[in-house]
């Protein structure tokens, strides 16, 4: 048995994970008609073959019709998603990895001309700088409907064989309720922090009624919006404790910052030239204060930094998400002592640019022309210059 901290198993409730490296939720924009079909499945299965402990699917799977698929998200409000999910989860489990999914309602973080062109909803009329939709301020019946939508979607994911779910709460509807910058409701869902958190706890309560206590449920949330008048680190700490103390949550997946502007998004998903692991200590503080399972990802591009994150006890599971887009076989190479052969992610964020700006999947949809044809027959390796 290896003594590498990264290769130690981890027990999350009843689920045993084979090591400490995960892929956090990210939408590769591979869904076809909102469903995780062949290409979607192949993408996650390859990472499972490469040894990842857990792959978290979706990235913002939509629980409601009025959360339009702004970057080709999975539509988990449809019953037809269940058999597709089952195929996906069975195939990933076969390779020894765990699999979860992130559920969300985007709230105002969307465009007006996507999906069914339904009115966008949020707890205030404030527009998001990045997407510019004009949100309708939510009414009681919107809140009631969306709480039920979350629970329906959670039930579908359990039926689809998922090991668990996480609720997205950074920049999306859930934390639009949390933040004083985006919640101008009066009554039970607006005003004090307790009231602003009520939507989340109502959602969790409904979810637990449907999936029971055994199913794994977590929250991926911002612990500090880093915005004037926004949620502070102290608010984030209070929220972390409340989530743990609710008894309805099994893990905290900590993010720091805000994503309503491109600059904010870049601090949350740092790019080339920016500091590595900028929020790891912050996540570690939440881990230390709550003594609860904490996951984290934000530019941990190399194995040494990931190893430090685990060995130092800052987090329980460490995300190497873009790193796995670049090289799906990271763990296999660690186990086989071939770390130096890992193909590194340079942080160019071509993946994000494609899904956000170009309405395209993270990678080419068709294979580039076979390089072999362009090769002189004597060369064993293809030339470095691309021909397309
Ligand atoms: C193409 C792409 C799509 C993403 N989509 C989501 C998403 O829908 N939900 C989410 O919580 N994070 C999303 N993320 C963020 C990742 O989960 C992760 O936090 C981020 O890439 C930083 O980790 P890394 O440096 O290990 O890549 C996305 C990231 C990328 C690159």
GROMACS .gro file of C-alpha atoms and ligand atoms in nm:
model
  419
    1UNK     CA    1   0.000   0.000   0.000
    2UNK     CA    2   0.141   0.338  -0.102
    3UNK     CA    3   0.198   0.603   0.163
    4UNK     CA    4   0.134   0.884  -0.084
    5UNK     CA    5  -0.127   1.109   0.085
    6UNK     CA    6  -0.304   1.147  -0.248
    7UNK     CA    7  -0.354   0.773  -0.285
    8UNK     CA    8  -0.518   0.713   0.053
    9UNK     CA    9  -0.884   0.607   0.042
   10UNK     CA   10  -1.147   0.840   0.185
   11UNK     CA   11  -1.472   0.749   0.354
   12UNK     CA   12  -1.762   0.982   0.284
   13UNK     CA   13  -2.060   0.843   0.472
   14UNK     CA   14  -2.107   0.494   0.323
   15UNK     CA   15  -1.904   0.576   0.009
   16UNK     CA   16  -1.539   0.468  -0.006
   17UNK     CA   17  -1.335   0.672  -0.250
   18UNK     CA   18  -1.019   0.510  -0.381
   19UNK     CA   19  -0.799   0.822  -0.349
   20UNK     CA   20  -0.820   1.196  -0.282
   21UNK     CA   21  -0.833   1.351  -0.629
   22UNK     CA   22  -1.164   1.450  -0.785
   23UNK     CA   23  -1.292   1.639  -1.085
   24UNK     CA   24  -1.528   1.910  -0.965
   25UNK     CA   25  -1.842   1.984  -1.164
   26UNK     CA   26  -1.787   2.151  -1.496
   27UNK     CA   27  -2.003   2.146  -1.803
   28UNK     CA   28  -1.807   2.029  -2.108
   29UNK     CA   29  -2.110   2.137  -2.313
   30UNK     CA   30  -2.136   1.783  -2.448
   31UNK     CA   31  -2.508   1.719  -2.383
   32UNK     CA   32  -2.719   1.627  -2.684
   33UNK     CA   33  -3.077   1.754  -2.647
   34UNK     CA   34  -2.990   1.819  -2.283
   35UNK     CA   35  -2.906   1.451  -2.223
   36UNK     CA   36  -2.572   1.287  -2.127
   37UNK     CA   37  -2.538   1.063  -2.431
   38UNK     CA   38  -2.239   0.875  -2.578
   39UNK     CA   39  -1.985   1.155  -2.591
   40UNK     CA   40  -2.071   1.280  -2.245
   41UNK     CA   41  -2.038   0.929  -2.107
   42UNK     CA   42  -1.707   0.860  -2.285
   43UNK     CA   43  -1.558   1.180  -2.141
   44UNK     CA   44  -1.626   1.080  -1.780
   45UNK     CA   45  -1.548   0.711  -1.832
   46UNK     CA   46  -1.201   0.797  -1.963
   47UNK     CA   47  -1.125   0.995  -1.643
   48UNK     CA   48  -1.260   0.705  -1.435
   49UNK     CA   49  -1.027   0.470  -1.625
   50UNK     CA   50  -0.745   0.710  -1.548
   51UNK     CA   51  -0.804   0.653  -1.177
   52UNK     CA   52  -0.986   0.964  -1.053
   53UNK     CA   53  -1.162   0.898  -0.720
   54UNK     CA   54  -1.480   1.075  -0.815
   55UNK     CA   55  -1.606   1.264  -1.114
   56UNK     CA   56  -1.868   1.528  -1.054
   57UNK     CA   57  -2.085   1.565  -1.358
   58UNK     CA   58  -2.287   1.845  -1.504
   59UNK     CA   59  -2.181   2.170  -1.389
   60UNK     CA   60  -2.506   2.349  -1.342
   61UNK     CA   61  -2.760   2.083  -1.445
   62UNK     CA   62  -3.089   2.271  -1.475
   63UNK     CA   63  -3.363   2.175  -1.229
   64UNK     CA   64  -3.625   2.402  -1.388
   65UNK     CA   65  -3.742   2.507  -1.730
   66UNK     CA   66  -3.677   2.871  -1.646
   67UNK     CA   67  -3.308   2.798  -1.586
   68UNK     CA   68  -3.218   2.793  -1.956
   69UNK     CA   69  -2.916   2.597  -2.078
   70UNK     CA   70  -2.689   2.893  -2.126
   71UNK     CA   71  -2.386   2.673  -2.197
   72UNK     CA   72  -2.560   2.357  -2.317
   73UNK     CA   73  -2.638   2.228  -1.967
   74UNK     CA   74  -2.801   1.899  -1.876
   75UNK     CA   75  -3.178   1.927  -1.841
   76UNK     CA   76  -3.249   1.729  -1.526
   77UNK     CA   77  -3.605   1.859  -1.504
   78UNK     CA   78  -3.693   1.600  -1.771
   79UNK     CA   79  -3.782   1.243  -1.670
   80UNK     CA   80  -3.615   1.109  -1.985
   81UNK     CA   81  -3.276   1.196  -1.828
   82UNK     CA   82  -3.293   0.900  -1.585
   83UNK     CA   83  -3.197   0.615  -1.824
   84UNK     CA   84  -2.917   0.827  -1.973
   85UNK     CA   85  -2.788   0.891  -1.621
   86UNK     CA   86  -2.807   0.521  -1.541
   87UNK     CA   87  -2.591   0.438  -1.845
   88UNK     CA   88  -2.342   0.703  -1.739
   89UNK     CA   89  -2.323   0.607  -1.371
   90UNK     CA   90  -2.300   0.232  -1.447
   91UNK     CA   91  -2.015   0.291  -1.692
   92UNK     CA   92  -1.821   0.511  -1.445
   93UNK     CA   93  -1.880   0.272  -1.154
   94UNK     CA   94  -1.749  -0.015  -1.368
   95UNK     CA   95  -1.415   0.167  -1.374
   96UNK     CA   96  -1.406   0.199  -0.995
   97UNK     CA   97  -1.481   0.570  -0.965
   98UNK     CA   98  -1.764   0.741  -0.778
   99UNK     CA   99  -1.991   0.982  -0.961
  100UNK     CA  100  -2.206   1.272  -0.846
  101UNK     CA  101  -2.388   1.558  -1.014
  102UNK     CA  102  -2.433   1.928  -0.952
  103UNK     CA  103  -2.789   2.063  -0.955
  104UNK     CA  104  -2.881   2.425  -0.994
  105UNK     CA  105  -3.116   2.695  -1.097
  106UNK     CA  106  -2.919   2.974  -1.262
  107UNK     CA  107  -3.156   3.250  -1.152
  108UNK     CA  108  -3.039   3.571  -1.319
  109UNK     CA  109  -2.713   3.417  -1.447
  110UNK     CA  110  -2.844   3.357  -1.795
  111UNK     CA  111  -2.950   3.515  -2.120
  112UNK     CA  112  -3.300   3.604  -2.223
  113UNK     CA  113  -3.276   3.425  -2.559
  114UNK     CA  114  -3.188   3.072  -2.447
  115UNK     CA  115  -3.411   2.770  -2.391
  116UNK     CA  116  -3.779   2.861  -2.395
  117UNK     CA  117  -3.723   3.238  -2.362
  118UNK     CA  118  -3.908   3.226  -2.030
  119UNK     CA  119  -3.884   3.519  -1.789
  120UNK     CA  120  -3.565   3.497  -1.585
  121UNK     CA  121  -3.622   3.493  -1.207
  122UNK     CA  122  -3.414   3.617  -0.915
  123UNK     CA  123  -3.475   3.761  -0.567
  124UNK     CA  124  -3.421   4.113  -0.707
  125UNK     CA  125  -3.439   4.294  -1.039
  126UNK     CA  126  -3.061   4.345  -1.050
  127UNK     CA  127  -2.909   4.228  -1.375
  128UNK     CA  128  -2.595   4.018  -1.384
  129UNK     CA  129  -2.311   4.203  -1.559
  130UNK     CA  130  -2.198   3.895  -1.750
  131UNK     CA  131  -2.528   3.772  -1.899
  132UNK     CA  132  -2.752   4.081  -1.892
  133UNK     CA  133  -3.096   3.919  -1.855
  134UNK     CA  134  -3.365   4.131  -1.686
  135UNK     CA  135  -3.484   3.921  -1.391
  136UNK     CA  136  -3.836   3.918  -1.264
  137UNK     CA  137  -3.836   3.954  -0.883
  138UNK     CA  138  -3.949   3.615  -0.753
  139UNK     CA  139  -4.297   3.570  -0.616
  140UNK     CA  140  -4.416   3.311  -0.361
  141UNK     CA  141  -4.530   3.070  -0.629
  142UNK     CA  142  -4.194   3.087  -0.810
  143UNK     CA  143  -4.017   2.996  -0.486
  144UNK     CA  144  -4.258   2.712  -0.409
  145UNK     CA  145  -4.228   2.570  -0.762
  146UNK     CA  146  -3.850   2.583  -0.773
  147UNK     CA  147  -3.810   2.418  -0.431
  148UNK     CA  148  -4.018   2.130  -0.568
  149UNK     CA  149  -3.812   2.127  -0.889
  150UNK     CA  150  -3.491   2.075  -0.690
  151UNK     CA  151  -3.648   1.784  -0.502
  152UNK     CA  152  -3.781   1.625  -0.824
  153UNK     CA  153  -3.438   1.653  -0.985
  154UNK     CA  154  -3.265   1.504  -0.679
  155UNK     CA  155  -3.502   1.210  -0.691
  156UNK     CA  156  -3.425   1.158  -1.061
  157UNK     CA  157  -3.051   1.163  -0.991
  158UNK     CA  158  -3.088   0.900  -0.719
  159UNK     CA  159  -3.291   0.686  -0.960
  160UNK     CA  160  -3.016   0.740  -1.220
  161UNK     CA  161  -2.761   0.573  -0.991
  162UNK     CA  162  -2.569   0.882  -0.877
  163UNK     CA  163  -2.365   0.846  -0.556
  164UNK     CA  164  -2.478   1.191  -0.455
  165UNK     CA  165  -2.558   1.546  -0.557
  166UNK     CA  166  -2.428   1.891  -0.481
  167UNK     CA  167  -2.624   2.215  -0.495
  168UNK     CA  168  -2.453   2.506  -0.667
  169UNK     CA  169  -2.448   2.827  -0.459
  170UNK     CA  170  -2.202   3.070  -0.610
  171UNK     CA  171  -2.343   3.315  -0.862
  172UNK     CA  172  -2.659   3.109  -0.914
  173UNK     CA  173  -3.012   3.137  -0.774
  174UNK     CA  174  -2.933   2.977  -0.437
  175UNK     CA  175  -2.675   3.234  -0.333
  176UNK     CA  176  -2.863   3.513  -0.512
  177UNK     CA  177  -3.091   3.455  -0.212
  178UNK     CA  178  -2.793   3.460   0.028
  179UNK     CA  179  -2.630   3.782  -0.088
  180UNK     CA  180  -2.761   4.122   0.027
  181UNK     CA  181  -2.652   4.248  -0.317
  182UNK     CA  182  -2.905   4.033  -0.500
  183UNK     CA  183  -3.185   3.970  -0.252
  184UNK     CA  184  -3.439   4.249  -0.214
  185UNK     CA  185  -3.729   4.030  -0.110
  186UNK     CA  186  -3.951   4.117   0.181
  187UNK     CA  187  -4.103   3.851   0.403
  188UNK     CA  188  -3.965   3.512   0.502
  189UNK     CA  189  -3.701   3.486   0.225
  190UNK     CA  190  -3.548   3.835   0.248
  191UNK     CA  191  -3.387   4.058   0.508
  192UNK     CA  192  -3.177   3.885   0.777
  193UNK     CA  193  -2.915   3.624   0.692
  194UNK     CA  194  -3.142   3.359   0.843
  195UNK     CA  195  -3.420   3.463   0.607
  196UNK     CA  196  -3.186   3.473   0.308
  197UNK     CA  197  -3.076   3.118   0.388
  198UNK     CA  198  -3.433   2.993   0.421
  199UNK     CA  199  -3.464   2.904   0.051
  200UNK     CA  200  -3.160   2.674   0.079
  201UNK     CA  201  -3.287   2.497   0.388
  202UNK     CA  202  -3.635   2.460   0.236
  203UNK     CA  203  -3.474   2.303  -0.070
  204UNK     CA  204  -3.263   2.070   0.147
  205UNK     CA  205  -3.564   1.971   0.355
  206UNK     CA  206  -3.765   1.879   0.043
  207UNK     CA  207  -3.470   1.693  -0.105
  208UNK     CA  208  -3.420   1.490   0.212
  209UNK     CA  209  -3.791   1.398   0.213
  210UNK     CA  210  -3.743   1.248  -0.133
  211UNK     CA  211  -3.397   1.088  -0.117
  212UNK     CA  212  -3.380   0.993   0.250
  213UNK     CA  213  -3.089   1.036   0.487
  214UNK     CA  214  -2.846   0.790   0.324
  215UNK     CA  215  -2.808   0.962  -0.012
  216UNK     CA  216  -2.511   1.200  -0.022
  217UNK     CA  217  -2.597   1.569  -0.053
  218UNK     CA  218  -2.346   1.856  -0.048
  219UNK     CA  219  -2.331   2.225  -0.129
  220UNK     CA  220  -2.075   2.404  -0.348
  221UNK     CA  221  -2.082   2.762  -0.229
  222UNK     CA  222  -1.892   3.086  -0.201
  223UNK     CA  223  -1.755   3.140   0.147
  224UNK     CA  224  -1.673   3.503   0.073
  225UNK     CA  225  -1.808   3.698  -0.221
  226UNK     CA  226  -1.518   3.944  -0.203
  227UNK     CA  227  -1.755   4.225  -0.301
  228UNK     CA  228  -1.831   4.538  -0.106
  229UNK     CA  229  -2.164   4.491   0.075
  230UNK     CA  230  -2.167   4.129  -0.039
  231UNK     CA  231  -2.132   3.813   0.168
  232UNK     CA  232  -1.821   3.847   0.384
  233UNK     CA  233  -1.584   3.577   0.503
  234UNK     CA  234  -1.758   3.600   0.842
  235UNK     CA  235  -2.096   3.539   0.672
  236UNK     CA  236  -1.934   3.249   0.486
  237UNK     CA  237  -1.816   3.098   0.812
  238UNK     CA  238  -2.164   3.133   0.962
  239UNK     CA  239  -2.315   2.970   0.654
  240UNK     CA  240  -2.061   2.685   0.671
  241UNK     CA  241  -2.160   2.612   1.030
  242UNK     CA  242  -2.531   2.639   0.951
  243UNK     CA  243  -2.500   2.394   0.662
  244UNK     CA  244  -2.312   2.146   0.880
  245UNK     CA  245  -2.542   2.191   1.180
  246UNK     CA  246  -2.854   2.141   0.967
  247UNK     CA  247  -2.769   1.771   0.954
  248UNK     CA  248  -2.893   1.768   0.594
  249UNK     CA  249  -2.556   1.819   0.427
  250UNK     CA  250  -2.269   1.568   0.396
  251UNK     CA  251  -1.992   1.784   0.252
  252UNK     CA  252  -1.893   2.142   0.183
  253UNK     CA  253  -1.731   2.226  -0.149
  254UNK     CA  254  -1.571   2.564  -0.086
  255UNK     CA  255  -1.530   2.840  -0.343
  256UNK     CA  256  -1.414   3.195  -0.278
  257UNK     CA  257  -1.520   3.498  -0.481
  258UNK     CA  258  -1.793   3.592  -0.726
  259UNK     CA  259  -1.862   3.509  -1.090
  260UNK     CA  260  -2.104   3.780  -1.201
  261UNK     CA  261  -1.829   3.953  -1.402
  262UNK     CA  262  -1.560   3.803  -1.622
  263UNK     CA  263  -1.292   3.947  -1.392
  264UNK     CA  264  -1.462   3.784  -1.091
  265UNK     CA  265  -1.486   3.451  -1.271
  266UNK     CA  266  -1.115   3.469  -1.344
  267UNK     CA  267  -1.037   3.500  -0.972
  268UNK     CA  268  -1.252   3.192  -0.904
  269UNK     CA  269  -1.107   2.992  -1.197
  270UNK     CA  270  -0.760   3.146  -1.220
  271UNK     CA  271  -0.585   3.148  -1.553
  272UNK     CA  272  -0.230   3.125  -1.681
  273UNK     CA  273   0.007   3.364  -1.503
  274UNK     CA  274  -0.209   3.391  -1.192
  275UNK     CA  275  -0.107   3.245  -0.856
  276UNK     CA  276  -0.160   2.874  -0.803
  277UNK     CA  277  -0.397   2.752  -0.526
  278UNK     CA  278  -0.508   3.107  -0.429
  279UNK     CA  279  -0.800   2.996  -0.211
  280UNK     CA  280  -0.665   2.676  -0.059
  281UNK     CA  281  -0.583   2.832   0.280
  282UNK     CA  282  -0.931   2.986   0.287
  283UNK     CA  283  -1.090   2.644   0.228
  284UNK     CA  284  -0.854   2.507   0.494
  285UNK     CA  285  -0.983   2.762   0.746
  286UNK     CA  286  -1.338   2.641   0.688
  287UNK     CA  287  -1.221   2.280   0.721
  288UNK     CA  288  -1.046   2.361   1.049
  289UNK     CA  289  -1.340   2.557   1.193
  290UNK     CA  290  -1.611   2.309   1.098
  291UNK     CA  291  -1.422   1.979   1.123
  292UNK     CA  292  -1.643   1.860   0.838
  293UNK     CA  293  -1.565   1.708   0.494
  294UNK     CA  294  -1.437   1.988   0.269
  295UNK     CA  295  -1.362   1.970  -0.103
  296UNK     CA  296  -1.195   2.245  -0.301
  297UNK     CA  297  -1.068   2.329  -0.650
  298UNK     CA  298  -0.907   2.644  -0.787
  299UNK     CA  299  -0.590   2.618  -0.992
  300UNK     CA  300  -0.424   2.320  -0.833
  301UNK     CA  301  -0.266   2.224  -1.164
  302UNK     CA  302   0.016   1.998  -1.043
  303UNK     CA  303   0.045   1.686  -0.832
  304UNK     CA  304   0.286   1.841  -0.578
  305UNK     CA  305   0.038   2.115  -0.483
  306UNK     CA  306  -0.247   1.864  -0.467
  307UNK     CA  307  -0.034   1.645  -0.241
  308UNK     CA  308   0.035   1.944  -0.014
  309UNK     CA  309  -0.339   2.023   0.006
  310UNK     CA  310  -0.412   1.675   0.136
  311UNK     CA  311  -0.098   1.613   0.343
  312UNK     CA  312  -0.147   1.943   0.528
  313UNK     CA  313  -0.506   1.847   0.610
  314UNK     CA  314  -0.643   2.164   0.453
  315UNK     CA  315  -0.905   1.971   0.260
  316UNK     CA  316  -1.034   1.615   0.238
  317UNK     CA  317  -1.062   1.589  -0.140
  318UNK     CA  318  -0.881   1.807  -0.388
  319UNK     CA  319  -1.011   1.901  -0.731
  320UNK     CA  320  -0.782   1.889  -1.033
  321UNK     CA  321  -1.045   1.971  -1.287
  322UNK     CA  322  -0.887   2.144  -1.585
  323UNK     CA  323  -0.580   1.928  -1.517
  324UNK     CA  324  -0.799   1.625  -1.593
  325UNK     CA  325  -0.936   1.778  -1.911
  326UNK     CA  326  -0.576   1.799  -2.026
  327UNK     CA  327  -0.465   1.457  -1.904
  328UNK     CA  328  -0.736   1.208  -1.806
  329UNK     CA  329  -0.483   0.960  -1.663
  330UNK     CA  330  -0.321   1.161  -1.384
  331UNK     CA  331  -0.376   0.908  -1.104
  332UNK     CA  332  -0.266   0.614  -1.317
  333UNK     CA  333   0.058   0.799  -1.390
  334UNK     CA  334   0.109   0.876  -1.019
  335UNK     CA  335   0.057   0.510  -0.929
  336UNK     CA  336   0.291   0.397  -1.206
  337UNK     CA  337   0.553   0.651  -1.097
  338UNK     CA  338   0.520   0.836  -1.426
  339UNK     CA  339   0.433   1.177  -1.282
  340UNK     CA  340   0.678   1.341  -1.519
  341UNK     CA  341   0.468   1.218  -1.811
  342UNK     CA  342   0.156   1.406  -1.701
  343UNK     CA  343   0.048   1.649  -1.968
  344UNK     CA  344   0.000   1.979  -1.780
  345UNK     CA  345  -0.289   2.223  -1.810
  346UNK     CA  346  -0.140   2.562  -1.894
  347UNK     CA  347  -0.450   2.752  -1.782
  348UNK     CA  348  -0.523   2.914  -2.117
  349UNK     CA  349  -0.893   2.861  -2.048
  350UNK     CA  350  -0.964   2.774  -2.407
  351UNK     CA  351  -1.220   2.531  -2.256
  352UNK     CA  352  -1.412   2.810  -2.083
  353UNK     CA  353  -1.387   3.048  -2.376
  354UNK     CA  354  -1.540   2.785  -2.600
  355UNK     CA  355  -1.842   2.712  -2.380
  356UNK     CA  356  -1.907   3.076  -2.285
  357UNK     CA  357  -1.809   3.274  -2.592
  358UNK     CA  358  -1.839   3.032  -2.878
  359UNK     CA  359  -2.137   2.818  -2.771
  360UNK     CA  360  -1.916   2.515  -2.841
  361UNK     CA  361  -1.806   2.211  -2.639
  362UNK     CA  362  -1.471   2.231  -2.455
  363UNK     CA  363  -1.294   2.042  -2.733
  364UNK     CA  364  -1.318   1.985  -3.107
  365UNK     CA  365  -1.639   1.815  -3.205
  366UNK     CA  366  -1.472   1.637  -3.491
  367UNK     CA  367  -1.125   1.495  -3.504
  368UNK     CA  368  -0.872   1.711  -3.682
  369UNK     CA  369  -0.754   1.553  -4.009
  370UNK     CA  370  -0.535   1.249  -3.958
  371UNK     CA  371  -0.182   1.378  -3.917
  372UNK     CA  372  -0.045   1.058  -4.066
  373UNK     CA  373  -0.131   1.168  -4.417
  374UNK     CA  374   0.079   1.479  -4.380
  375UNK     CA  375   0.373   1.282  -4.239
  376UNK     CA  376   0.672   1.185  -4.443
  377UNK     CA  377   0.669   0.806  -4.423
  378UNK     CA  378   1.006   0.794  -4.248
  379UNK     CA  379   0.888   0.995  -3.948
  380UNK     CA  380   0.759   0.777  -3.665
  381UNK     CA  381   0.604   1.070  -3.478
  382UNK     CA  382   0.368   1.326  -3.633
  383UNK     CA  383   0.517   1.671  -3.695
  384UNK     CA  384   0.448   1.934  -3.429
  385UNK     CA  385   0.308   2.182  -3.680
  386UNK     CA  386  -0.066   2.137  -3.710
  387UNK     CA  387  -0.207   2.114  -4.060
  388UNK     CA  388  -0.559   2.228  -3.987
  389LIG     C1  389  -1.528   2.458  -1.893
  389LIG     C2  390  -1.559   2.472  -1.747
  389LIG     C3  391  -1.692   2.468  -1.703
  389LIG     C4  392  -1.721   2.480  -1.567
  389LIG     N1  393  -1.851   2.472  -1.524
  389LIG     C5  394  -1.878   2.473  -1.390
  389LIG     C6  395  -2.011   2.458  -1.342
  389LIG     O1  396  -2.106   2.448  -1.419
  389LIG     N2  397  -2.030   2.455  -1.208
  389LIG     C7  398  -1.928   2.468  -1.119
  389LIG     O2  399  -1.950   2.467  -0.998
  389LIG     N3  400  -1.801   2.487  -1.163
  389LIG     C8  401  -1.774   2.488  -1.293
  389LIG     N4  402  -1.645   2.501  -1.336
  389LIG     C9  403  -1.539   2.523  -1.237
  389LIG    C10  404  -1.463   2.394  -1.201
  389LIG     O3  405  -1.544   2.304  -1.131
  389LIG    C11  406  -1.343   2.428  -1.112
  389LIG     O4  407  -1.387   2.488  -0.994
  389LIG    C12  408  -1.245   2.522  -1.179
  389LIG     O5  409  -1.211   2.476  -1.308
  389LIG    C13  410  -1.119   2.541  -1.095
  389LIG     O6  411  -1.058   2.419  -1.072
  389LIG     P1  412  -0.929   2.372  -1.160
  389LIG     O7  413  -0.829   2.482  -1.146
  389LIG     O8  414  -0.887   2.244  -1.095
  389LIG     O9  415  -0.975   2.358  -1.299
  389LIG    C14  416  -1.615   2.496  -1.473
  389LIG    C15  417  -1.483   2.501  -1.518
  389LIG    C16  418  -1.454   2.490  -1.653
  389LIG    C17  419  -1.310   2.497  -1.695
   0.00000   0.00000   0.00000
